[in-house]
Short mmCIF file of C-alpha atoms and ligand atoms in Angstrom, two decimals:
data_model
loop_
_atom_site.label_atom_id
_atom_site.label_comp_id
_atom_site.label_asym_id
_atom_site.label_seq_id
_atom_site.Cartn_x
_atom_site.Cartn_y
_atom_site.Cartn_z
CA UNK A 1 11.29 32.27 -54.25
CA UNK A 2 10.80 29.54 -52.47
CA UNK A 3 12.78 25.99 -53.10
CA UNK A 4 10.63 23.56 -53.93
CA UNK A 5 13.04 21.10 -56.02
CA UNK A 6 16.38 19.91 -56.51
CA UNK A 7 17.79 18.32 -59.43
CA UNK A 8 21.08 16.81 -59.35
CA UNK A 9 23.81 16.18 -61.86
CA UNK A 10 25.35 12.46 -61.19
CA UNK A 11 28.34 12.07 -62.38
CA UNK A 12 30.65 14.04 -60.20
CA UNK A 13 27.74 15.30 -57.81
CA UNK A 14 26.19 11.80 -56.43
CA UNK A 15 29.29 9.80 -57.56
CA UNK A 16 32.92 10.33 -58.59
CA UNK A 17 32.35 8.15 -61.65
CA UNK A 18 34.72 10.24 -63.44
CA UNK A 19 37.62 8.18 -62.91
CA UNK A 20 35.76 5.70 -64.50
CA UNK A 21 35.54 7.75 -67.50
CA UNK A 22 38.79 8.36 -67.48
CA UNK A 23 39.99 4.74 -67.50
CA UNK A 24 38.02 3.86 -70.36
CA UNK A 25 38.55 7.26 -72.44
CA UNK A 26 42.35 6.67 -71.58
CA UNK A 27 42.27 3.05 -72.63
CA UNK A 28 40.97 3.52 -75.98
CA UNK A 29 43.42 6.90 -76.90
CA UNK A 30 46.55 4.05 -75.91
CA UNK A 31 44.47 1.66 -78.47
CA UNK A 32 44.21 4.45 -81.21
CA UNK A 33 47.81 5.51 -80.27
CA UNK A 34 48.39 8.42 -78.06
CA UNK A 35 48.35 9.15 -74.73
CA UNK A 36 44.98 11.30 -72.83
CA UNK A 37 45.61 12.88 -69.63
CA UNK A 38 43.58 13.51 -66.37
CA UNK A 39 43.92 17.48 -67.56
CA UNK A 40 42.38 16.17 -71.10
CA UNK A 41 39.30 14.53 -68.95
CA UNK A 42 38.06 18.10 -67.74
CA UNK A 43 37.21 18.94 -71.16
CA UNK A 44 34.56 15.62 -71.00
CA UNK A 45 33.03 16.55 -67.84
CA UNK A 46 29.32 16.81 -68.15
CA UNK A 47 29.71 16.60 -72.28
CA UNK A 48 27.66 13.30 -74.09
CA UNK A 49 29.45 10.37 -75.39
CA UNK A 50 29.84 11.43 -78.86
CA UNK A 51 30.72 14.82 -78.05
CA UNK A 52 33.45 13.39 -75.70
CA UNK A 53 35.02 11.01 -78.57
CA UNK A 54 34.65 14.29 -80.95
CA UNK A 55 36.97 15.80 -78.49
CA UNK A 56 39.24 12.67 -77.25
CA UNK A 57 39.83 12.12 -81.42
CA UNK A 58 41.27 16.01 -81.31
CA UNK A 59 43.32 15.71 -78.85
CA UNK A 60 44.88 13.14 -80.19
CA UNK A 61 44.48 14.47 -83.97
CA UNK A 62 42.80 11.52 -85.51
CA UNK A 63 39.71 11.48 -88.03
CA UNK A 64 37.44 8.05 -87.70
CA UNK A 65 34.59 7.88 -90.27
CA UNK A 66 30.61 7.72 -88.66
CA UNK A 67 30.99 3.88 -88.51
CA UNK A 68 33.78 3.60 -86.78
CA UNK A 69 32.76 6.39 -83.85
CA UNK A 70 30.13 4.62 -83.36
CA UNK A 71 32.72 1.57 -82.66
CA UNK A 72 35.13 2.93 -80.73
CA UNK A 73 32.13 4.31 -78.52
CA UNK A 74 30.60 1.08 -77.95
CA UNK A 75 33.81 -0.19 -76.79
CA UNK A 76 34.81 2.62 -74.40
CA UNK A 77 31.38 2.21 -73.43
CA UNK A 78 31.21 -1.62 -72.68
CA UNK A 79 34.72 -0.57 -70.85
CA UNK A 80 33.24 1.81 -68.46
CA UNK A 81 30.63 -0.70 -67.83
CA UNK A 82 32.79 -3.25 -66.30
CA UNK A 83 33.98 -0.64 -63.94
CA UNK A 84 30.86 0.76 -62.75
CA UNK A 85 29.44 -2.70 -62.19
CA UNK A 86 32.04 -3.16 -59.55
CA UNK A 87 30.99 -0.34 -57.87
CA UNK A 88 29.34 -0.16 -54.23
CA UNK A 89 27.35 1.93 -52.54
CA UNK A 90 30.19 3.23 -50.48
CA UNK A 91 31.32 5.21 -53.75
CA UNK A 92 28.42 7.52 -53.24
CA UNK A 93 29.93 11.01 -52.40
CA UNK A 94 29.94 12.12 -48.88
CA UNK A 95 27.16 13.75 -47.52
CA UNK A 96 24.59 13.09 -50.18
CA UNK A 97 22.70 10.70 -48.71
CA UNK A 98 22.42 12.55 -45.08
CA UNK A 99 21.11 15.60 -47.64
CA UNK A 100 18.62 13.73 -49.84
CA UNK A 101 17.24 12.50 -46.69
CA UNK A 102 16.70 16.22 -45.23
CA UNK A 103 15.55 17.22 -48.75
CA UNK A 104 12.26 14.54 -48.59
CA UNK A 105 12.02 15.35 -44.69
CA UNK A 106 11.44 18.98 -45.84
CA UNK A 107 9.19 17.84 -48.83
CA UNK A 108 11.32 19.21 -51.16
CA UNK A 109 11.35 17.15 -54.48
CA UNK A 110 14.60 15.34 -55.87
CA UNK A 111 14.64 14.87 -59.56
CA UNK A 112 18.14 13.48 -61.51
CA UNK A 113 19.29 15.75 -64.90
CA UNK A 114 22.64 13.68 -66.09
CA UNK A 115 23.78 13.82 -69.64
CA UNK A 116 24.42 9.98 -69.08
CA UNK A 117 22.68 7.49 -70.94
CA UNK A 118 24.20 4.74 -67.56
CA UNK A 119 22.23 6.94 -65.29
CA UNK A 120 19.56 4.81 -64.64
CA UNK A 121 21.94 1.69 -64.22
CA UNK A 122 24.30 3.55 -61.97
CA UNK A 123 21.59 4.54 -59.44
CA UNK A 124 20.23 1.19 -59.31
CA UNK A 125 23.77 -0.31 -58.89
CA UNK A 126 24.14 2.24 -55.53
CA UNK A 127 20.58 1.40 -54.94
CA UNK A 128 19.63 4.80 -54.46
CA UNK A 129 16.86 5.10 -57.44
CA UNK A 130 14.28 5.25 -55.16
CA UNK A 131 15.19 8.76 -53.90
CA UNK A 132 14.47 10.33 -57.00
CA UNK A 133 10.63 11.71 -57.57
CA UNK A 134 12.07 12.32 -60.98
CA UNK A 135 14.79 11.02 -63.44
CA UNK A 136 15.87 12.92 -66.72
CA UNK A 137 19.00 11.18 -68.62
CA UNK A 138 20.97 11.17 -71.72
CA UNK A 139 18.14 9.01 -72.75
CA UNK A 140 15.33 11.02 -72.82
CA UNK A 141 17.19 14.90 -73.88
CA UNK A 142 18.54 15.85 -77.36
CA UNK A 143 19.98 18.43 -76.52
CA UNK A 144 23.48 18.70 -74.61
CA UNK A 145 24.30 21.14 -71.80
CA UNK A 146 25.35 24.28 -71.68
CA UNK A 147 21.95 24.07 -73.43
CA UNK A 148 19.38 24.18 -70.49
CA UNK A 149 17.19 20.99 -72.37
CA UNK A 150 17.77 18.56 -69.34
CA UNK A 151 17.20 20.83 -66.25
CA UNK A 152 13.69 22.15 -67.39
CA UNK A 153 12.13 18.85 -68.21
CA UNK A 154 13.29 17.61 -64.98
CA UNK A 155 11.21 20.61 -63.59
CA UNK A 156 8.03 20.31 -66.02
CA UNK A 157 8.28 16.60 -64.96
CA UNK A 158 8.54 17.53 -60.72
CA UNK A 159 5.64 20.18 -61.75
CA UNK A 160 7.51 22.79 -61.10
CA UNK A 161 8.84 26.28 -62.34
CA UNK A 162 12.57 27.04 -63.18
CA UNK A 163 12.27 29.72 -59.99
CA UNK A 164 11.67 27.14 -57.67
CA UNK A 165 14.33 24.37 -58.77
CA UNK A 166 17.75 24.64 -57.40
CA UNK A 167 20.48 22.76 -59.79
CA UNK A 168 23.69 20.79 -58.46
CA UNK A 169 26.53 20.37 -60.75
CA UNK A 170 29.88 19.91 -61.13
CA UNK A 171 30.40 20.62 -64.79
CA UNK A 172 30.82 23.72 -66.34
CA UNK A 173 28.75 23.07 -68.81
CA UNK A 174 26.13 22.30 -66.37
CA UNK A 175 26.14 25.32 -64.19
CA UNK A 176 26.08 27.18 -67.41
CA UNK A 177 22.37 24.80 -68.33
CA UNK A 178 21.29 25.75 -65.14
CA UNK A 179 21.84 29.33 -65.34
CA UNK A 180 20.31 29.09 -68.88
CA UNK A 181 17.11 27.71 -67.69
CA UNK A 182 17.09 30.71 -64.92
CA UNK A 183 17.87 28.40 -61.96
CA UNK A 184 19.88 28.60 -59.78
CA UNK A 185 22.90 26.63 -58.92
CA UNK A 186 25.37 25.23 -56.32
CA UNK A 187 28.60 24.18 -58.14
CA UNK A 188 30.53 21.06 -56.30
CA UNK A 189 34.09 21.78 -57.38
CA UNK A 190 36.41 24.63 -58.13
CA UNK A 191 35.29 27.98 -57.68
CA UNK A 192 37.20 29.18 -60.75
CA UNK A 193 36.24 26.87 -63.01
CA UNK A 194 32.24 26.76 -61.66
CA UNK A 195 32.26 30.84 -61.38
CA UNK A 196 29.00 31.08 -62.69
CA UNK A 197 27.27 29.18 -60.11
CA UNK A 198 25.59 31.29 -57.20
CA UNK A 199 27.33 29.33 -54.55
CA UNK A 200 30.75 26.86 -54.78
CA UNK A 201 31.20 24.11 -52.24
CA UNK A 202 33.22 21.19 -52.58
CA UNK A 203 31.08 18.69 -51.69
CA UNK A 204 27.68 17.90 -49.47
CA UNK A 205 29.37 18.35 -46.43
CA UNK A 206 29.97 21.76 -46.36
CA UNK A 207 26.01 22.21 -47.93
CA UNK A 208 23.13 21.59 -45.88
CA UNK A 209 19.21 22.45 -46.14
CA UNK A 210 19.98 25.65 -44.13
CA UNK A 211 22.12 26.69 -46.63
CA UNK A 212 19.84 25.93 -49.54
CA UNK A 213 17.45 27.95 -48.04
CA UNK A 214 19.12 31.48 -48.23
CA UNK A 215 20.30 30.41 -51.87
C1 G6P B 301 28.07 12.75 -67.87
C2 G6P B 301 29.56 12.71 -67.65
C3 G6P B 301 30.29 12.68 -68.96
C4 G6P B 301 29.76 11.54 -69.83
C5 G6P B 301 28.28 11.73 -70.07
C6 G6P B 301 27.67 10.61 -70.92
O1 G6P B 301 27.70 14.02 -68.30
O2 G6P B 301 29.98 13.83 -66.91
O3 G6P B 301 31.67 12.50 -68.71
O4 G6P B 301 30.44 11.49 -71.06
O5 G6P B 301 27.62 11.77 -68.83
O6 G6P B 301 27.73 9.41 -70.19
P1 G6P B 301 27.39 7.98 -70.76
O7 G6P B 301 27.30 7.13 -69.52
O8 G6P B 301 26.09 8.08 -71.48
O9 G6P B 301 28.50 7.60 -71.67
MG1 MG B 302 28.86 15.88 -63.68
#
């Protein structure tokens, strides 16, 4: 079938703001009292913000009532905020914007399908919003990936079917979206971690438009 859009993950596919993450996650475990590790932070890749404190609080075997989730997450979040707003365009990851720019030479449509609810923010910081034809965010799904929620309203909303999207992502809970809303997928990353993708690179130069066309 022919490709007639792409939808890309962010975090980790457009921009490494997983460090970012990180930071802020790591900052408030050392507030609540233990320690959270780069290894802990692949568990949060691609998950929502709630989900990731669910996960951050069992690691480090705590129990915080509704109210004070909702708290902490604020607080990580305004963290992470300070660091993204310091971010320039030069943080983009290498080779997307060479392939975005072959993508709308070939007419092929770009949408965005991040669990973030920054996404928006973050592409306006890099000053890259206007290369989307599409954006779908943490914002506008309710459901989190692995469930496939995100990636098929960001084809309904390029007009598109599920055959003819392709998906980036560098979660493993977003290949596994991807592959639940029957498209298919390039995985950025680790081909043993991203196994069910139908392709592994690890990163956008070793991908071009040739390549997405025998996908
Ligand atoms: C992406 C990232 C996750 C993050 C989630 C929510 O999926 O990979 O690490 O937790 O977005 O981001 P937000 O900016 O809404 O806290
Ligand atoms: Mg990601």
């Amino acid at each position: 079938m022919n490709i007639k859009g792409c939808i890309f993950d962010l975090d980790g596919v457009v921009v490494d703001t997983a460090k970012y993450h990180f930071l802020a996650w790591k900052k408030l475990g050392q507030e609540l009292g233990f320690d959270f590790t780069e290894q802990d932070n692949e568990r949060l890749k691609g998950v929502s913000r709630m989900r990731s404190l669910d996960i951050l609080l069992e690691i480090g075997g705590l129990s915080l009532t509704e109210e004070e989730k909702v708290a902490a997450a604020t607080k990580k979040n305004e963290w992470y905020l300070e660091y993204i707003k310091q971010m320039k365009p030069e943080e983009i990851l290498p080779g997307v914007l060479d392939f975005f720019k072959s993508l709308k030479e070939a007419g092929i449509k770009i949408a965005l399908g991040s669990a973030s609810k920054n996404a928006v923010l973050i592409l306006n910081i890099l000053d890259i919003k206007g290369y989307f034809d599409v954006i779908v965010d943490g914002n506008s799904v309710s459901k989190a990936k692995p469930d496939p929620e995100v990636f098929l309203q960001g084809a309904e909303k390029l007009g598109l079917t599920a055959e003819e999207c392709v998906v980036f992502e560098d979660a493993e809970a977003g290949v596994e979206a991807a592959k639940n809303g029957g498209m298919r997928c390039v995985g950025i990353g680790e081909p043993a971690v991203l196994s069910k993708a139908d392709v592994v690179v690890d990163g956008f130069n070793a991908f071009t438009i040739e390549n997405l066309k025998q996908l």
